[in-house]
Amino acid sequence: MKSKSDVSTMLREAGILFCITLIAGLALGFVYELTKEPRRIQQEKAIQEACIAVFPEAKEQETQLRFEDTGYVPEEALAAELAETNVKIGTVFAAYDNDTLYGYVVESTSTKGYGGDIVLYVGVGTDGTVNGVSITEISETAGLGMEAPNVLVPQFAGKKVESFVYTKTGAAAENEVDAISSATITTRAVTNAVNGGLKVALGLLGGGAVNE
């Protein structure tokens, strides 16, 4: 049977532990609230930079592009189709110069990169041409998959196709992309993500309704 001193010691230690946990929780909550607004601003800045990267016209003085969140949500059938290639669609922006539509910027994520998710933005002009691609999140193998922004991204720009395929034998057609040597998984993930974003943009340009 435990003595009163033992019980008192246990209660004191439990009280100390509770106080430490409470203080740590309050501190974490305070830090979270303190950094929430700067993180939001930083995230918005990163998105804006990604949109500009895929629509370089936004940097030109004679063109004042703005990017508006369309509120687009893929229909269930399309979401399921994209899921088969491990792709999820995020925010879709419409690019405008005054009231003139320049195209769409689609956030697309591949959940099957070699090192995890690969998040990118696809810019598609009103004529269906891929204006550019910007990778914002990637954690692939250094010297291999991490070369995707340098090796893969430039190959998509300026192409007017319905979808892309990758090849290991050298691109010979407009819709073909040269794979990164020894990084097939990364190449496939990036290509699938671009195709997902392109499909959404082409659907909107073809008269697909923007979901509310």
PDB file of C-alpha atoms in Angstrom:
ATOM      1  CA  MET A   1       0.000   0.000   0.000  1.00  0.00           C
ATOM      2  CA  LYS A   2       1.356   3.412  -0.969  1.00  0.00           C
ATOM      3  CA  SER A   3       2.052   5.919   1.767  1.00  0.00           C
ATOM      4  CA  LYS A   4       0.579   9.422   1.827  1.00  0.00           C
ATOM      5  CA  SER A   5       3.974  10.799   0.867  1.00  0.00           C
ATOM      6  CA  ASP A   6       4.076   8.580  -2.222  1.00  0.00           C
ATOM      7  CA  VAL A   7       0.587   9.721  -3.269  1.00  0.00           C
ATOM      8  CA  SER A   8       1.527  13.324  -2.601  1.00  0.00           C
ATOM      9  CA  THR A   9       4.641  12.946  -4.744  1.00  0.00           C
ATOM     10  CA  MET A  10       2.642  11.397  -7.587  1.00  0.00           C
ATOM     11  CA  LEU A  11       0.055  14.163  -7.456  1.00  0.00           C
ATOM     12  CA  ARG A  12       2.755  16.833  -7.398  1.00  0.00           C
ATOM     13  CA  GLU A  13       4.556  15.285 -10.388  1.00  0.00           C
ATOM     14  CA  ALA A  14       1.261  14.931 -12.264  1.00  0.00           C
ATOM     15  CA  GLY A  15       0.489  18.572 -11.544  1.00  0.00           C
ATOM     16  CA  ILE A  16       3.899  19.652 -12.806  1.00  0.00           C
ATOM     17  CA  LEU A  17       3.463  17.591 -15.957  1.00  0.00           C
ATOM     18  CA  PHE A  18       0.014  19.082 -16.529  1.00  0.00           C
ATOM     19  CA  CYS A  19       1.370  22.614 -16.133  1.00  0.00           C
ATOM     20  CA  ILE A  20       4.227  21.934 -18.550  1.00  0.00           C
ATOM     21  CA  THR A  21       1.803  20.461 -21.122  1.00  0.00           C
ATOM     22  CA  LEU A  22      -0.594  23.384 -20.693  1.00  0.00           C
ATOM     23  CA  ILE A  23       2.156  25.979 -21.081  1.00  0.00           C
ATOM     24  CA  ALA A  24       3.580  24.184 -24.139  1.00  0.00           C
ATOM     25  CA  GLY A  25       0.131  24.020 -25.732  1.00  0.00           C
ATOM     26  CA  LEU A  26      -0.534  27.687 -25.086  1.00  0.00           C
ATOM     27  CA  ALA A  27       2.884  28.601 -26.458  1.00  0.00           C
ATOM     28  CA  LEU A  28       2.296  26.589 -29.638  1.00  0.00           C
ATOM     29  CA  GLY A  29      -1.108  28.169 -30.083  1.00  0.00           C
ATOM     30  CA  PHE A  30       0.371  31.625 -29.612  1.00  0.00           C
ATOM     31  CA  VAL A  31       3.133  30.961 -32.135  1.00  0.00           C
ATOM     32  CA  TYR A  32       0.608  29.567 -34.630  1.00  0.00           C
ATOM     33  CA  GLU A  33      -1.609  32.646 -34.348  1.00  0.00           C
ATOM     34  CA  LEU A  34       1.411  34.932 -34.490  1.00  0.00           C
ATOM     35  CA  THR A  35       2.706  33.357 -37.711  1.00  0.00           C
ATOM     36  CA  LYS A  36      -0.650  32.619 -39.381  1.00  0.00           C
ATOM     37  CA  GLU A  37      -0.924  35.931 -41.203  1.00  0.00           C
ATOM     38  CA  PRO A  38       2.733  35.998 -42.414  1.00  0.00           C
ATOM     39  CA  ARG A  39       2.312  32.412 -43.635  1.00  0.00           C
ATOM     40  CA  ARG A  40      -0.876  33.345 -45.469  1.00  0.00           C
ATOM     41  CA  ILE A  41       0.829  36.299 -47.114  1.00  0.00           C
ATOM     42  CA  GLN A  42       3.812  34.146 -48.081  1.00  0.00           C
ATOM     43  CA  GLN A  43       1.523  31.484 -49.552  1.00  0.00           C
ATOM     44  CA  GLU A  44      -0.396  34.057 -51.585  1.00  0.00           C
ATOM     45  CA  LYS A  45       2.885  35.502 -52.825  1.00  0.00           C
ATOM     46  CA  ALA A  46       4.088  32.044 -53.896  1.00  0.00           C
ATOM     47  CA  ILE A  47       0.829  31.419 -55.779  1.00  0.00           C
ATOM     48  CA  GLN A  48       1.021  34.824 -57.464  1.00  0.00           C
ATOM     49  CA  GLU A  49       4.615  34.129 -58.525  1.00  0.00           C
ATOM     50  CA  ALA A  50       3.571  30.723 -59.919  1.00  0.00           C
ATOM     51  CA  CYS A  51       0.761  32.332 -61.925  1.00  0.00           C
ATOM     52  CA  ILE A  52       3.129  34.955 -63.320  1.00  0.00           C
ATOM     53  CA  ALA A  53       5.683  32.251 -64.149  1.00  0.00           C
ATOM     54  CA  VAL A  54       3.178  30.464 -66.400  1.00  0.00           C
ATOM     55  CA  PHE A  55       1.857  33.724 -67.868  1.00  0.00           C
ATOM     56  CA  PRO A  56       4.967  35.859 -68.467  1.00  0.00           C
ATOM     57  CA  GLU A  57       2.718  38.484 -70.084  1.00  0.00           C
ATOM     58  CA  ALA A  58       1.828  39.514 -66.543  1.00  0.00           C
ATOM     59  CA  LYS A  59       5.270  41.131 -66.288  1.00  0.00           C
ATOM     60  CA  GLU A  60       4.824  43.244 -69.408  1.00  0.00           C
ATOM     61  CA  GLN A  61       3.938  46.873 -68.832  1.00  0.00           C
ATOM     62  CA  GLU A  62       1.372  46.975 -71.622  1.00  0.00           C
ATOM     63  CA  THR A  63      -0.435  43.978 -70.132  1.00  0.00           C
ATOM     64  CA  GLN A  64      -1.936  44.129 -66.657  1.00  0.00           C
ATOM     65  CA  LEU A  65      -2.938  40.552 -66.015  1.00  0.00           C
ATOM     66  CA  ARG A  66      -4.832  39.708 -62.879  1.00  0.00           C
ATOM     67  CA  PHE A  67      -5.589  36.218 -61.609  1.00  0.00           C
ATOM     68  CA  GLU A  68      -8.994  35.448 -60.148  1.00  0.00           C
ATOM     69  CA  ASP A  69      -9.933  32.306 -58.237  1.00  0.00           C
ATOM     70  CA  THR A  70     -12.739  30.686 -60.238  1.00  0.00           C
ATOM     71  CA  GLY A  71     -13.966  28.503 -57.391  1.00  0.00           C
ATOM     72  CA  TYR A  72     -13.753  25.566 -59.782  1.00  0.00           C
ATOM     73  CA  VAL A  73     -14.278  22.072 -58.389  1.00  0.00           C
ATOM     74  CA  PRO A  74     -13.897  19.050 -60.712  1.00  0.00           C
ATOM     75  CA  GLU A  75     -17.002  16.995 -61.265  1.00  0.00           C
ATOM     76  CA  GLU A  76     -16.974  13.631 -59.548  1.00  0.00           C
ATOM     77  CA  ALA A  77     -16.373  11.675 -62.761  1.00  0.00           C
ATOM     78  CA  LEU A  78     -13.417  13.860 -63.751  1.00  0.00           C
ATOM     79  CA  ALA A  79     -11.928  13.709 -60.260  1.00  0.00           C
ATOM     80  CA  ALA A  80     -12.161   9.909 -60.363  1.00  0.00           C
ATOM     81  CA  GLU A  81     -10.567   9.822 -63.821  1.00  0.00           C
ATOM     82  CA  LEU A  82      -7.662  11.981 -62.677  1.00  0.00           C
ATOM     83  CA  ALA A  83      -7.282   9.914 -59.513  1.00  0.00           C
ATOM     84  CA  GLU A  84      -6.468   6.916 -61.702  1.00  0.00           C
ATOM     85  CA  THR A  85      -3.265   8.761 -62.655  1.00  0.00           C
ATOM     86  CA  ASN A  86      -2.740   9.916 -59.041  1.00  0.00           C
ATOM     87  CA  VAL A  87      -3.592  13.532 -59.834  1.00  0.00           C
ATOM     88  CA  LYS A  88      -5.620  15.997 -57.758  1.00  0.00           C
ATOM     89  CA  ILE A  89      -6.769  19.416 -58.909  1.00  0.00           C
ATOM     90  CA  GLY A  90      -6.459  22.397 -56.592  1.00  0.00           C
ATOM     91  CA  THR A  91      -7.268  26.046 -57.187  1.00  0.00           C
ATOM     92  CA  VAL A  92      -8.057  27.202 -60.721  1.00  0.00           C
ATOM     93  CA  PHE A  93      -7.417  30.836 -61.634  1.00  0.00           C
ATOM     94  CA  ALA A  94      -8.715  32.781 -64.617  1.00  0.00           C
ATOM     95  CA  ALA A  95      -6.176  35.211 -66.111  1.00  0.00           C
ATOM     96  CA  TYR A  96      -7.678  38.523 -67.238  1.00  0.00           C
ATOM     97  CA  ASP A  97      -6.402  41.698 -68.837  1.00  0.00           C
ATOM     98  CA  ASN A  98      -9.192  44.105 -67.915  1.00  0.00           C
ATOM     99  CA  ASP A  99     -12.211  42.089 -69.087  1.00  0.00           C
ATOM    100  CA  THR A 100     -10.333  40.008 -71.655  1.00  0.00           C
ATOM    101  CA  LEU A 101      -9.746  36.368 -70.738  1.00  0.00           C
ATOM    102  CA  TYR A 102      -6.158  35.282 -71.382  1.00  0.00           C
ATOM    103  CA  GLY A 103      -6.575  31.722 -70.179  1.00  0.00           C
ATOM    104  CA  TYR A 104      -6.452  29.619 -67.017  1.00  0.00           C
ATOM    105  CA  VAL A 105      -3.889  28.655 -64.412  1.00  0.00           C
ATOM    106  CA  VAL A 106      -4.564  25.261 -62.837  1.00  0.00           C
ATOM    107  CA  GLU A 107      -2.970  23.940 -59.660  1.00  0.00           C
ATOM    108  CA  SER A 108      -2.325  20.230 -60.153  1.00  0.00           C
ATOM    109  CA  THR A 109      -0.754  17.735 -57.731  1.00  0.00           C
ATOM    110  CA  SER A 110       0.707  14.324 -58.456  1.00  0.00           C
ATOM    111  CA  THR A 111       0.632  12.169 -55.340  1.00  0.00           C
ATOM    112  CA  LYS A 112       3.048   9.635 -56.824  1.00  0.00           C
ATOM    113  CA  GLY A 113       6.362  11.401 -57.159  1.00  0.00           C
ATOM    114  CA  TYR A 114       9.419   9.380 -56.161  1.00  0.00           C
ATOM    115  CA  GLY A 115       9.816  11.455 -52.995  1.00  0.00           C
ATOM    116  CA  GLY A 116       6.188  12.429 -52.385  1.00  0.00           C
ATOM    117  CA  ASP A 117       3.735  14.961 -53.780  1.00  0.00           C
ATOM    118  CA  ILE A 118       4.714  17.157 -56.726  1.00  0.00           C
ATOM    119  CA  VAL A 119       2.695  20.368 -56.936  1.00  0.00           C
ATOM    120  CA  LEU A 120       2.726  22.450 -60.085  1.00  0.00           C
ATOM    121  CA  TYR A 121       0.779  25.142 -61.911  1.00  0.00           C
ATOM    122  CA  VAL A 122      -0.183  24.861 -65.573  1.00  0.00           C
ATOM    123  CA  GLY A 123      -0.969  27.990 -67.587  1.00  0.00           C
ATOM    124  CA  VAL A 124      -3.120  27.482 -70.680  1.00  0.00           C
ATOM    125  CA  GLY A 125      -3.986  30.262 -73.119  1.00  0.00           C
ATOM    126  CA  THR A 126      -7.406  30.744 -74.676  1.00  0.00           C
ATOM    127  CA  ASP A 127      -6.266  28.980 -77.848  1.00  0.00           C
ATOM    128  CA  GLY A 128      -5.415  25.846 -75.855  1.00  0.00           C
ATOM    129  CA  THR A 129      -1.655  26.333 -75.931  1.00  0.00           C
ATOM    130  CA  VAL A 130       0.287  25.490 -72.787  1.00  0.00           C
ATOM    131  CA  ASN A 131       1.754  28.854 -71.855  1.00  0.00           C
ATOM    132  CA  GLY A 132       4.017  27.483 -69.160  1.00  0.00           C
ATOM    133  CA  VAL A 133       4.448  25.167 -66.192  1.00  0.00           C
ATOM    134  CA  SER A 134       5.789  26.063 -62.750  1.00  0.00           C
ATOM    135  CA  ILE A 135       6.694  23.453 -60.116  1.00  0.00           C
ATOM    136  CA  THR A 136       6.189  24.836 -56.606  1.00  0.00           C
ATOM    137  CA  GLU A 137       6.685  21.718 -54.463  1.00  0.00           C
ATOM    138  CA  ILE A 138       9.022  18.824 -55.209  1.00  0.00           C
ATOM    139  CA  SER A 139      11.261  16.578 -53.095  1.00  0.00           C
ATOM    140  CA  GLU A 140      12.775  14.119 -55.534  1.00  0.00           C
ATOM    141  CA  THR A 141      16.288  12.644 -55.700  1.00  0.00           C
ATOM    142  CA  ALA A 142      19.036  15.247 -56.049  1.00  0.00           C
ATOM    143  CA  GLY A 143      20.640  15.200 -59.491  1.00  0.00           C
ATOM    144  CA  LEU A 144      17.804  13.074 -60.896  1.00  0.00           C
ATOM    145  CA  GLY A 145      14.166  13.883 -60.214  1.00  0.00           C
ATOM    146  CA  MET A 146      15.081  17.282 -58.786  1.00  0.00           C
ATOM    147  CA  GLU A 147      16.121  18.240 -62.329  1.00  0.00           C
ATOM    148  CA  ALA A 148      12.445  18.289 -63.353  1.00  0.00           C
ATOM    149  CA  PRO A 149      12.150  22.110 -63.257  1.00  0.00           C
ATOM    150  CA  ASN A 150      15.173  22.431 -65.544  1.00  0.00           C
ATOM    151  CA  VAL A 151      14.676  19.429 -67.825  1.00  0.00           C
ATOM    152  CA  LEU A 152      10.933  18.761 -68.010  1.00  0.00           C
ATOM    153  CA  VAL A 153       9.235  22.121 -67.464  1.00  0.00           C
ATOM    154  CA  PRO A 154      10.664  23.861 -70.584  1.00  0.00           C
ATOM    155  CA  GLN A 155       9.419  21.025 -72.795  1.00  0.00           C
ATOM    156  CA  PHE A 156       5.736  21.780 -72.150  1.00  0.00           C
ATOM    157  CA  ALA A 157       5.711  25.488 -72.979  1.00  0.00           C
ATOM    158  CA  GLY A 158       4.330  26.586 -76.327  1.00  0.00           C
ATOM    159  CA  LYS A 159       2.763  23.200 -77.117  1.00  0.00           C
ATOM    160  CA  LYS A 160      -0.832  22.970 -78.333  1.00  0.00           C
ATOM    161  CA  VAL A 161      -1.873  19.391 -77.648  1.00  0.00           C
ATOM    162  CA  GLU A 162      -4.623  17.586 -75.761  1.00  0.00           C
ATOM    163  CA  SER A 163      -2.181  15.663 -73.575  1.00  0.00           C
ATOM    164  CA  PHE A 164       1.484  14.724 -73.252  1.00  0.00           C
ATOM    165  CA  VAL A 165       3.357  11.432 -73.188  1.00  0.00           C
ATOM    166  CA  TYR A 166       6.945  10.883 -72.131  1.00  0.00           C
ATOM    167  CA  THR A 167       9.542   8.930 -74.058  1.00  0.00           C
ATOM    168  CA  LYS A 168      12.995   7.559 -73.317  1.00  0.00           C
ATOM    169  CA  THR A 169      14.099   7.543 -76.952  1.00  0.00           C
ATOM    170  CA  GLY A 170      13.941  11.243 -77.769  1.00  0.00           C
ATOM    171  CA  ALA A 171      10.860  13.378 -78.388  1.00  0.00           C
ATOM    172  CA  ALA A 172       9.791  13.175 -82.025  1.00  0.00           C
ATOM    173  CA  ALA A 173       6.265  14.595 -81.813  1.00  0.00           C
ATOM    174  CA  GLU A 174       4.686  17.754 -80.437  1.00  0.00           C
ATOM    175  CA  ASN A 175       3.086  15.895 -77.548  1.00  0.00           C
ATOM    176  CA  GLU A 176       6.211  13.966 -76.531  1.00  0.00           C
ATOM    177  CA  VAL A 177       8.451  14.870 -73.603  1.00  0.00           C
ATOM    178  CA  ASP A 178      11.984  13.576 -73.115  1.00  0.00           C
ATOM    179  CA  ALA A 179      12.132  11.680 -69.830  1.00  0.00           C
ATOM    180  CA  ILE A 180      14.799  12.463 -67.260  1.00  0.00           C
ATOM    181  CA  SER A 181      17.389   9.697 -67.402  1.00  0.00           C
ATOM    182  CA  SER A 182      16.992   7.297 -64.426  1.00  0.00           C
ATOM    183  CA  ALA A 183      14.014   9.301 -63.119  1.00  0.00           C
ATOM    184  CA  THR A 184      11.036   7.708 -64.838  1.00  0.00           C
ATOM    185  CA  ILE A 185       8.793   7.937 -61.776  1.00  0.00           C
ATOM    186  CA  THR A 186       9.352  11.683 -61.505  1.00  0.00           C
ATOM    187  CA  THR A 187       8.851  12.151 -65.247  1.00  0.00           C
ATOM    188  CA  ARG A 188       5.592  10.223 -65.145  1.00  0.00           C
ATOM    189  CA  ALA A 189       4.339  12.147 -62.111  1.00  0.00           C
ATOM    190  CA  VAL A 190       5.091  15.556 -63.642  1.00  0.00           C
ATOM    191  CA  THR A 191       3.601  14.576 -67.010  1.00  0.00           C
ATOM    192  CA  ASN A 192       0.426  13.263 -65.373  1.00  0.00           C
ATOM    193  CA  ALA A 193       0.058  16.423 -63.289  1.00  0.00           C
ATOM    194  CA  VAL A 194       0.485  18.632 -66.373  1.00  0.00           C
ATOM    195  CA  ASN A 195      -2.043  16.518 -68.275  1.00  0.00           C
ATOM    196  CA  GLY A 196      -4.526  16.852 -65.420  1.00  0.00           C
ATOM    197  CA  GLY A 197      -4.216  20.630 -65.350  1.00  0.00           C
ATOM    198  CA  LEU A 198      -4.378  20.828 -69.132  1.00  0.00           C
ATOM    199  CA  LYS A 199      -7.531  18.708 -69.236  1.00  0.00           C
ATOM    200  CA  VAL A 200      -9.284  20.981 -66.760  1.00  0.00           C
ATOM    201  CA  ALA A 201      -8.247  24.143 -68.620  1.00  0.00           C
ATOM    202  CA  LEU A 202      -9.310  22.776 -71.996  1.00  0.00           C
ATOM    203  CA  GLY A 203     -12.641  21.755 -70.495  1.00  0.00           C
ATOM    204  CA  LEU A 204     -13.238  25.278 -69.241  1.00  0.00           C
ATOM    205  CA  LEU A 205     -12.170  26.823 -72.529  1.00  0.00           C
ATOM    206  CA  GLY A 206     -14.469  24.457 -74.371  1.00  0.00           C
ATOM    207  CA  GLY A 207     -17.499  25.741 -72.511  1.00  0.00           C
ATOM    208  CA  GLY A 208     -17.263  23.695 -69.305  1.00  0.00           C
ATOM    209  CA  ALA A 209     -19.152  25.475 -66.539  1.00  0.00           C
ATOM    210  CA  VAL A 210     -17.315  26.762 -63.522  1.00  0.00           C
ATOM    211  CA  ASN A 211     -18.747  25.078 -60.465  1.00  0.00           C
ATOM    212  CA  GLU A 212     -19.957  27.359 -57.693  1.00  0.00           C
TER     213      GLU A 212
END
